[in-house]
Amino acid sequence: SISSPHRDRERRYRFLSGSSMWKQEKFLVEDASHVGEVRRKAQAIAKELEYDETFTGKISIVVTELATNIYKHAKSGEIILS
């Protein structure tokens, strides 16, 4: 389905403000395989909230970069999706 810019902004606000149906979920990143796990979960949340493919892709890139940086530079850390 094609979504309107207003509807997308409203969904983004709900996602960022925590008023969506998703609760906080923590992901430990201390192995390369954890990068894919947290990316897939972020994609699932975005799809459940009916974001379009472009926005879902952007979320995937951000989460992948964040998780990769944690793994490469800190060796271990947490990502919280809410």
mmCIF file of C-alpha atoms in Angstrom:
data_model
loop_
_atom_site.group_PDB
_atom_site.id
_atom_site.type_symbol
_atom_site.label_atom_id
_atom_site.label_comp_id
_atom_site.label_asym_id
_atom_site.label_seq_id
_atom_site.Cartn_x
_atom_site.Cartn_y
_atom_site.Cartn_z
ATOM 1 C CA SER A 1 0.000 0.000 0.000
ATOM 2 C CA ILE A 2 1.056 3.580 -0.576
ATOM 3 C CA SER A 3 1.144 5.717 2.513
ATOM 4 C CA SER A 4 0.732 9.452 2.788
ATOM 5 C CA PRO A 5 3.491 11.680 4.227
ATOM 6 C CA HIS A 6 1.171 12.661 7.096
ATOM 7 C CA ARG A 7 0.500 9.039 7.984
ATOM 8 C CA ASP A 8 4.226 8.243 7.845
ATOM 9 C CA ARG A 9 5.065 11.156 10.166
ATOM 10 C CA GLU A 10 2.391 10.007 12.606
ATOM 11 C CA ARG A 11 3.791 6.455 12.645
ATOM 12 C CA ARG A 12 7.337 7.725 13.089
ATOM 13 C CA TYR A 13 6.210 9.840 16.031
ATOM 14 C CA ARG A 14 4.476 6.852 17.638
ATOM 15 C CA PHE A 15 7.595 4.730 17.087
ATOM 16 C CA LEU A 16 9.979 7.345 18.475
ATOM 17 C CA SER A 17 7.740 8.359 21.369
ATOM 18 C CA GLY A 18 7.303 4.793 22.564
ATOM 19 C CA SER A 19 3.535 4.851 22.270
ATOM 20 C CA SER A 20 3.481 1.944 19.855
ATOM 21 C CA MET A 21 2.490 -1.563 20.882
ATOM 22 C CA TRP A 22 6.151 -2.585 21.209
ATOM 23 C CA LYS A 23 7.811 -2.673 24.590
ATOM 24 C CA GLN A 24 11.509 -2.151 25.105
ATOM 25 C CA GLU A 25 13.634 -5.057 24.073
ATOM 26 C CA LYS A 26 17.375 -5.288 24.781
ATOM 27 C CA PHE A 27 19.822 -7.018 22.464
ATOM 28 C CA LEU A 28 23.297 -7.957 23.571
ATOM 29 C CA VAL A 29 25.893 -7.425 20.852
ATOM 30 C CA GLU A 30 29.072 -9.401 21.518
ATOM 31 C CA ASP A 31 29.252 -11.613 18.437
ATOM 32 C CA ALA A 32 29.029 -10.889 14.709
ATOM 33 C CA SER A 33 25.844 -12.968 14.473
ATOM 34 C CA HIS A 34 24.110 -10.574 16.866
ATOM 35 C CA VAL A 35 24.301 -7.818 14.229
ATOM 36 C CA GLY A 36 21.885 -9.727 11.984
ATOM 37 C CA GLU A 37 19.596 -10.639 14.867
ATOM 38 C CA VAL A 38 19.060 -7.061 15.994
ATOM 39 C CA ARG A 39 18.688 -5.869 12.369
ATOM 40 C CA ARG A 40 15.987 -8.478 11.688
ATOM 41 C CA LYS A 41 14.105 -7.516 14.841
ATOM 42 C CA ALA A 42 14.232 -3.809 13.922
ATOM 43 C CA GLN A 43 12.917 -4.660 10.444
ATOM 44 C CA ALA A 44 10.093 -6.714 11.966
ATOM 45 C CA ILE A 45 9.081 -3.829 14.227
ATOM 46 C CA ALA A 46 9.108 -1.384 11.293
ATOM 47 C CA LYS A 47 6.999 -3.726 9.170
ATOM 48 C CA GLU A 48 4.554 -4.314 12.017
ATOM 49 C CA LEU A 49 4.154 -0.538 12.306
ATOM 50 C CA GLU A 50 3.472 -0.475 8.540
ATOM 51 C CA TYR A 51 6.423 1.686 7.527
ATOM 52 C CA ASP A 52 7.212 1.692 3.840
ATOM 53 C CA GLU A 53 10.198 -0.200 2.439
ATOM 54 C CA THR A 54 12.336 2.935 2.172
ATOM 55 C CA PHE A 55 11.975 3.858 5.836
ATOM 56 C CA THR A 56 12.367 0.210 6.915
ATOM 57 C CA GLY A 57 15.582 0.073 4.887
ATOM 58 C CA LYS A 58 16.889 3.203 6.600
ATOM 59 C CA ILE A 59 16.154 1.701 10.014
ATOM 60 C CA SER A 60 18.014 -1.442 8.954
ATOM 61 C CA ILE A 61 21.078 0.538 7.914
ATOM 62 C CA VAL A 62 21.183 2.513 11.160
ATOM 63 C CA VAL A 63 20.763 -0.551 13.360
ATOM 64 C CA THR A 64 23.341 -2.520 11.357
ATOM 65 C CA GLU A 65 25.891 0.304 11.627
ATOM 66 C CA LEU A 66 25.266 0.708 15.330
ATOM 67 C CA ALA A 67 25.571 -3.012 16.075
ATOM 68 C CA THR A 68 28.659 -3.370 13.865
ATOM 69 C CA ASN A 69 30.363 -0.454 15.606
ATOM 70 C CA ILE A 70 29.584 -1.929 19.023
ATOM 71 C CA TYR A 71 31.028 -5.275 17.975
ATOM 72 C CA LYS A 72 34.139 -3.854 16.262
ATOM 73 C CA HIS A 73 35.067 -1.129 18.722
ATOM 74 C CA ALA A 74 33.593 -1.993 22.110
ATOM 75 C CA LYS A 75 33.508 -5.792 21.697
ATOM 76 C CA SER A 76 30.245 -5.898 23.636
ATOM 77 C CA GLY A 77 27.262 -3.696 24.339
ATOM 78 C CA GLU A 78 23.482 -3.426 24.207
ATOM 79 C CA ILE A 79 20.993 -2.038 21.759
ATOM 80 C CA ILE A 80 17.538 -1.213 23.074
ATOM 81 C CA LEU A 81 14.662 -1.216 20.607
ATOM 82 C CA SER A 82 11.400 0.269 21.746
#
